Coordinates of C-alpha atoms in Angstrom, one line a residue:
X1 CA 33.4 63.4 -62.2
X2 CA 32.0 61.7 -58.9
X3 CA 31.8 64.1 -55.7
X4 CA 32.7 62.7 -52.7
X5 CA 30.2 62.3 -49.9
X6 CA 30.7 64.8 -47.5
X7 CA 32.6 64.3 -44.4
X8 CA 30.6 63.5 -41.4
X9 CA 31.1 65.3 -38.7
X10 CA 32.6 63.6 -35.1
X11 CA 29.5 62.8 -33.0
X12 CA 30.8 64.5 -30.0
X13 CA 28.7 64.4 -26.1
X14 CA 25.2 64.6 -25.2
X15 CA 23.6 67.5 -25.6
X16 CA 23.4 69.0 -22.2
X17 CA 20.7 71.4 -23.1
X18 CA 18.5 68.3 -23.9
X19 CA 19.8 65.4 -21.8
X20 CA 20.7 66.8 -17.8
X21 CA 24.6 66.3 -17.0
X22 CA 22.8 64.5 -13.9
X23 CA 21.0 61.8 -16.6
X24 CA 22.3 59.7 -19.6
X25 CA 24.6 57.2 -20.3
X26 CA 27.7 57.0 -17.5
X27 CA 30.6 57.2 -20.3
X28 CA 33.4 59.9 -19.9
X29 CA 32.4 63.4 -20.3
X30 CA 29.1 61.6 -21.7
X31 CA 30.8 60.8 -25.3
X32 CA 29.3 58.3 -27.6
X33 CA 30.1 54.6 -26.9
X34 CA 32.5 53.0 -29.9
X35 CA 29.5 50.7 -30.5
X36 CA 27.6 54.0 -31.4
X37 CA 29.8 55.3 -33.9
X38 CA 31.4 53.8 -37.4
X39 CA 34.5 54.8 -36.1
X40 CA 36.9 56.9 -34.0
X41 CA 40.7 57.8 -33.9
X42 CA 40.8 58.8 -30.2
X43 CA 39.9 56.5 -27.6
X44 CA 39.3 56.6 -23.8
X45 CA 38.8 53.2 -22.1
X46 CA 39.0 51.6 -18.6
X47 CA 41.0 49.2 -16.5
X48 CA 39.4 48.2 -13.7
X49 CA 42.2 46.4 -11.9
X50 CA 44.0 46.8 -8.6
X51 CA 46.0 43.4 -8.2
X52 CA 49.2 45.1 -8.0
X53 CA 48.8 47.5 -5.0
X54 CA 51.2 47.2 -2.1
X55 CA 48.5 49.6 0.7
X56 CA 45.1 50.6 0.3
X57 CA 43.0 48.7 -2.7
X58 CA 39.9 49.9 -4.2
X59 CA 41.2 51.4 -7.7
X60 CA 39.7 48.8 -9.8
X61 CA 36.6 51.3 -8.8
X62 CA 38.9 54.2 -10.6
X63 CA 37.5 53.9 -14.2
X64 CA 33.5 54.5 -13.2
X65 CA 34.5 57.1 -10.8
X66 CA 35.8 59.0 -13.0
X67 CA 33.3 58.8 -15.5
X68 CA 30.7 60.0 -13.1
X69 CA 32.8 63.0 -12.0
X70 CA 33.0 63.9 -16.1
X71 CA 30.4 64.7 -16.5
X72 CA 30.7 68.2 -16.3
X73 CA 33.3 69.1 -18.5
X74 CA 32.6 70.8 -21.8
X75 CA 33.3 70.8 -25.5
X76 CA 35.9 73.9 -25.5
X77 CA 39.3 73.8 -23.8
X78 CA 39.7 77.7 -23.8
X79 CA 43.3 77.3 -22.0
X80 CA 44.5 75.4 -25.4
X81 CA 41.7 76.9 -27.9
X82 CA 40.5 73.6 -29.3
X83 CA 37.7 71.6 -29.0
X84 CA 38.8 68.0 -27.9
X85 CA 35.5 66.5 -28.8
X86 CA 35.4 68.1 -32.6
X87 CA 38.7 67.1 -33.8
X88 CA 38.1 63.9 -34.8
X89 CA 35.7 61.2 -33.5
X90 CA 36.6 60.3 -29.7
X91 CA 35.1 57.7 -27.9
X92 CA 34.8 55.7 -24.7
X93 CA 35.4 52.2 -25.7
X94 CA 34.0 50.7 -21.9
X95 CA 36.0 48.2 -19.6
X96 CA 38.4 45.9 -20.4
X97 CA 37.7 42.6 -17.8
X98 CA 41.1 41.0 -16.7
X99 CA 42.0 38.0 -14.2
X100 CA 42.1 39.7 -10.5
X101 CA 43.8 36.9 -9.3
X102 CA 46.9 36.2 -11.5
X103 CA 48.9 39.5 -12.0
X104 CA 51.0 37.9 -14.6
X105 CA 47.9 36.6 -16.9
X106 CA 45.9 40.5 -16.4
X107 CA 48.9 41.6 -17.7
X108 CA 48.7 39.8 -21.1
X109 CA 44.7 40.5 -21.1
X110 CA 45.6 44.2 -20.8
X111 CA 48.5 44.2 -23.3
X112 CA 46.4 42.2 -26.2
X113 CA 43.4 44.6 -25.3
X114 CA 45.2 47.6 -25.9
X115 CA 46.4 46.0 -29.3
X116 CA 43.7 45.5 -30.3
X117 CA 41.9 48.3 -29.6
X118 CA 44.5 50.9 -30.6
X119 CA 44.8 48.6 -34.7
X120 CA 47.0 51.1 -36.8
X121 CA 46.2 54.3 -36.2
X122 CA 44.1 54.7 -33.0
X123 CA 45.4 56.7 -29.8
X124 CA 44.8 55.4 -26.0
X125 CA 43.9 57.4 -23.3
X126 CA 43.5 54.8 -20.6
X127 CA 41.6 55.4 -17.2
X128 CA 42.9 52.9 -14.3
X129 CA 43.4 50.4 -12.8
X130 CA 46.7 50.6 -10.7
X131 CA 50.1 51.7 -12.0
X132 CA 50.7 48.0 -13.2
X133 CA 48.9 48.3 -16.0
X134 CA 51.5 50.8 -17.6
X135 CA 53.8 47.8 -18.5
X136 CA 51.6 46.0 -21.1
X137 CA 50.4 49.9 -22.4
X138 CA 54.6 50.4 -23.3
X139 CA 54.8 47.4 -24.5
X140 CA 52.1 48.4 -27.5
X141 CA 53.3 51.9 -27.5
X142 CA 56.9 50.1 -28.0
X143 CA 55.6 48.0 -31.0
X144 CA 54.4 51.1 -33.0
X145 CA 56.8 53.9 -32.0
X146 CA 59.8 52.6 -30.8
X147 CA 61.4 53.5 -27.3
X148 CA 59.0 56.2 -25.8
X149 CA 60.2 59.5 -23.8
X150 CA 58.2 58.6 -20.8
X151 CA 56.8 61.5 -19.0
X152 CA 56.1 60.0 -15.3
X153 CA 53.7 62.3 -13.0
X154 CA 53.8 60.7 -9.5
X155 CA 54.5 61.3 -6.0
X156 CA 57.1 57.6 -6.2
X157 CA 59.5 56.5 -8.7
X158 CA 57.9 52.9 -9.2
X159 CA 61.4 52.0 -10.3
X160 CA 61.4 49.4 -7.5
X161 CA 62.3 45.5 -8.5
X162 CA 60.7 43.8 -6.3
X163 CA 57.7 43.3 -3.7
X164 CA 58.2 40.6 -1.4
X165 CA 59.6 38.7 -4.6
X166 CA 57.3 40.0 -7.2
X167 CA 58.6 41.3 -10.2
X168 CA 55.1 42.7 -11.5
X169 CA 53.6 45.2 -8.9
X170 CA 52.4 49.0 -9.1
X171 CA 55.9 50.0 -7.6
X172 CA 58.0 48.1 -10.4
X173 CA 56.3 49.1 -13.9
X174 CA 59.0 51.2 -15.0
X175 CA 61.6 49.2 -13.9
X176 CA 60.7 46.6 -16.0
X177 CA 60.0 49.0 -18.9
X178 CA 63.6 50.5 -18.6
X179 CA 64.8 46.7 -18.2
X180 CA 62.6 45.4 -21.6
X181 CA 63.7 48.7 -23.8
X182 CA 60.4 50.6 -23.7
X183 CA 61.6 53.9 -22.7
X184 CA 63.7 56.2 -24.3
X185 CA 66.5 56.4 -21.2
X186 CA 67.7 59.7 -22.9
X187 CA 64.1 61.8 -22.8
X188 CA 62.6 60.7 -19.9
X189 CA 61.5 62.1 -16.1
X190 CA 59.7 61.4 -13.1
X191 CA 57.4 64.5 -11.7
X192 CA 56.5 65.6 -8.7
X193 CA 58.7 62.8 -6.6
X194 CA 58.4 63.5 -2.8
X195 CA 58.0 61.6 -0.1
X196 CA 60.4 58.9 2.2
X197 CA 62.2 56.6 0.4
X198 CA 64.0 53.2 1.5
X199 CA 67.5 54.7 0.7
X200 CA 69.5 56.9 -1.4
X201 CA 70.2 54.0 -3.9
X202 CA 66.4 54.1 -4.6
X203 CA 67.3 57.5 -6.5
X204 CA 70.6 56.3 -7.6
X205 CA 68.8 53.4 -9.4
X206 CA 66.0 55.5 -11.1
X207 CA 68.8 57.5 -12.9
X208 CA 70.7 54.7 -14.0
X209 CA 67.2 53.2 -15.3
X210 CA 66.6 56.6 -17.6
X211 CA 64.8 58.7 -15.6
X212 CA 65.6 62.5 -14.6
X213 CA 63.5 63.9 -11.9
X214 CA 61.5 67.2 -11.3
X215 CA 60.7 66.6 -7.2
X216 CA 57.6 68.2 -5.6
X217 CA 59.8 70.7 -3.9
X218 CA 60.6 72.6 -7.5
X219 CA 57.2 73.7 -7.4
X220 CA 58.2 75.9 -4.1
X221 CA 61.0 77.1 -5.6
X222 CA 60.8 77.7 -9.0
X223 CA 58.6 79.1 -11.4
X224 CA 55.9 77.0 -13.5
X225 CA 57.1 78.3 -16.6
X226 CA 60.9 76.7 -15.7
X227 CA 59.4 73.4 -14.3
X228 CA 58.0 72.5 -18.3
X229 CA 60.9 74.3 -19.8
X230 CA 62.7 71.9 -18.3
X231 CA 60.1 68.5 -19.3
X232 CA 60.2 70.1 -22.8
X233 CA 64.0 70.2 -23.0
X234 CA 63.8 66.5 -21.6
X235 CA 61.4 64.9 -24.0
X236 CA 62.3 66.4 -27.2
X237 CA 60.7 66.4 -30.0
X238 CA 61.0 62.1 -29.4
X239 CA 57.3 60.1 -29.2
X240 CA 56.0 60.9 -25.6
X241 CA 53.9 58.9 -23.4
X242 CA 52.4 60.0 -20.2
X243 CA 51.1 58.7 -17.3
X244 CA 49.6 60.2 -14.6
X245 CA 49.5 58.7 -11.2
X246 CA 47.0 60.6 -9.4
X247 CA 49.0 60.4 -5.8
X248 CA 51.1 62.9 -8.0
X249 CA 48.3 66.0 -6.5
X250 CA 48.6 66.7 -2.7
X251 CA 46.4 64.4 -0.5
X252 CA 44.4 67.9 -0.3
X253 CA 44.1 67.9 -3.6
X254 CA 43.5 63.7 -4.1
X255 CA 42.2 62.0 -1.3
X256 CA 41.2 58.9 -3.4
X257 CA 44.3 57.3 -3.8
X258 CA 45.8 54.1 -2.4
X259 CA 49.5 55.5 -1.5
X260 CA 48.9 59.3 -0.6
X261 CA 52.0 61.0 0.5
X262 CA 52.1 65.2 1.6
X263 CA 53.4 67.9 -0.1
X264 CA 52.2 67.5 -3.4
X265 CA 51.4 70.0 -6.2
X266 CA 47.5 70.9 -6.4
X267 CA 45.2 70.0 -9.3
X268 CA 46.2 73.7 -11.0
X269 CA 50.0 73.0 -11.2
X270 CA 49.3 69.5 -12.3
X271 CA 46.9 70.6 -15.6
X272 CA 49.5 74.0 -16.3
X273 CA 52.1 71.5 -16.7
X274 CA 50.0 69.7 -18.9
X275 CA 49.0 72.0 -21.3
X276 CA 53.1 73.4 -21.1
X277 CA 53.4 70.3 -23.5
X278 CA 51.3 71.6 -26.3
X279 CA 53.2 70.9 -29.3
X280 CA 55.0 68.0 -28.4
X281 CA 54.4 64.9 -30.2
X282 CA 52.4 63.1 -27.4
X283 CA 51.2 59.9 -28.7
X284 CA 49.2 58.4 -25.8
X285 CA 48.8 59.0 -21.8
X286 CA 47.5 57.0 -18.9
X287 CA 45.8 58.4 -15.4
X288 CA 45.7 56.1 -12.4
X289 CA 45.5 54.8 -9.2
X290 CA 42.0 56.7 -8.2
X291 CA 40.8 55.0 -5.7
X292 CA 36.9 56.0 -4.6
X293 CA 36.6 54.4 -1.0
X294 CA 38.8 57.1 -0.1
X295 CA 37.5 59.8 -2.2
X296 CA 35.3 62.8 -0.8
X297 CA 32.7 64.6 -2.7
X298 CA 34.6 63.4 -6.0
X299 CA 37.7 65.5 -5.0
X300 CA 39.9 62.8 -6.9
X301 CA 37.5 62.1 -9.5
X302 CA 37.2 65.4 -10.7
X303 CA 40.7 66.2 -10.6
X304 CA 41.3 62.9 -13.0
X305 CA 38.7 63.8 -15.1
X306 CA 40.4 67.0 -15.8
X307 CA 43.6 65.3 -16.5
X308 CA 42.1 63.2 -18.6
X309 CA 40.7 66.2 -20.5
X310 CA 43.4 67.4 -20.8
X311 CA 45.3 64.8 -22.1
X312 CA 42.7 64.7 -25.0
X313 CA 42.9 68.0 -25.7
X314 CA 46.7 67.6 -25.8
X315 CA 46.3 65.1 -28.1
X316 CA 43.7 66.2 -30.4
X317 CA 46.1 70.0 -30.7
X318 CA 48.4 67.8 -31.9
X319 CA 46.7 67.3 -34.9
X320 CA 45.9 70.9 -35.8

């Protein structure tokens, strides 16, 4: 009778007893590149694009920002008791390079990327890049699962149609998801919506596209325990994606952002929320829209890193 070989163990981050967190390679939380490793089922990558913003640019910077303020993070998520790096075999994957001049033609280059790169089995956790590029990421998510339960964290519904005429923007990606089938318009919900919008029909119209929302006010009023009893009871137990717009966190909280808006929740209801959907059948997630020009001290880099984190973690408990 033949034995198997053993089973190699995940090669997880750089030892930071050997190599300083100040020193190394610049991937996220210092994991192996996926040229370093035979293979690996989780995957963090980068989109560093910003042809879709309507204000302030600069978030094309977002994926090296926040690779740079991971660098502290550690191997053991205490707050979910698992160790996101140990799972299985996670790995930064680098930059995808798209056309920053023709929205529609990035779009494809991101779409086919993420094919590719997620095969048959892989998940996606994507660092951005504006909210654009959550069109093409639902469109692959859509190919493998079906309609997602979308689980939206922002402080805007980017349920718009149009920016002076075009359909593609960082305002409009779920618009156009809800419009092409992506979403599950029975399971999903905007979080942490505040801010002035052009009417009442703008909320009107986010309904009617699929979306529920949990506004930036419930966290003043209720409990956190109610605001994810509430996210759980929307998405189910149906496929979830989620994507994290970083305006989502108070300006306070996320000064690196290109549409900042007050009254927003702080990093710490952001992440409870988070780990409130332990359990649920997340099958990829997306963080956004950092924006370094505008960042101090890596306020916005570290708070995406953490989401990020956390998203893995999330990811890799769901395996356990």
């Amino acid at each position: 009778m033949t034995t198997p070989p053993p089973q190699t163990q995940p090669v997880g981050p750089a030892d930071a007893t050997r190599v300083p967190r100040y020193a190394g390679d610049s991937t996220f939380a210092r994991l192996p590149r996926l040229t370093d490793v035979p293979d690996a089922e989780v995957l963090i990558w980068g989109i560093p694009f910003d042809s879709g913003v309507s204000y302030r640019p600069g978030a094309r910077f977002g994926p090296g920002h926040v690779r740079q303020s991971s660098r502290l993070l550690r191997p053991y998520h205490p707050a979910l008791d698992v160790e996101p790096f140990a799972a299985s075999q996670v790995a930064d994957a680098g930059d995808v390079g798209v056309n920053p001049f023709d929205l529609t033609a990035a779009i494809t280059a991101i779409e086919d990327a993420a094919r590719s790169l997620s095969g048959t089995r892989r998940r996606l956790i994507t660092i951005g890049g504006d909210h654009t590029v959550a069109l093409p990421l639902l469109r692959v998510q859509h190919e493998r699962h079906g309609p997602v339960a979308m689980l939206h964290f922002d402080a805007h519904l980017d349920t718009w149609d149009t920016y002076f005429g075009a359909p593609y923007t960082h305002g409009t990606p779920f618009r156009r998801a809800s419009e092409e089938g992506l979403i599950d318009p029975a399971h999903s919900t905007h979080v942490g919506i505040r801010g002035p919008l052009y009417s009442r029909l703008d909320l009107d119209e986010s309904e009617k596209l699929g979306f529920t929302a949990v506004h930036a006010r419930d966290f003043a009023r209720q409990p956190i325990d109610a605001i994810i009893e509430r996210v759980r009871a929307r998405l189910d137990d149906r496929p979830v994606y989620v994507s994290v717009d970083i305006d989502v966190l108070d300006p306070a909280h996320a000064p690196g952002t290109g549409t900042p808006e007050a009254g927003g929740l702080s990093s710490r209801e952001l992440l409870e929320v988070l780990r409130g959907l332990d359990g649920l059948n997340l099958v990829g997630a997306d963080v956004v829209e950092v924006a370094p020009a505008y960042d101090h001290a890596e306020i916005t880099g570290i708070a995406a890193a953490h989401v990020a984190y956390d998203l893995l973690a999330l990811l890799q408990g769901a395996d356990r």
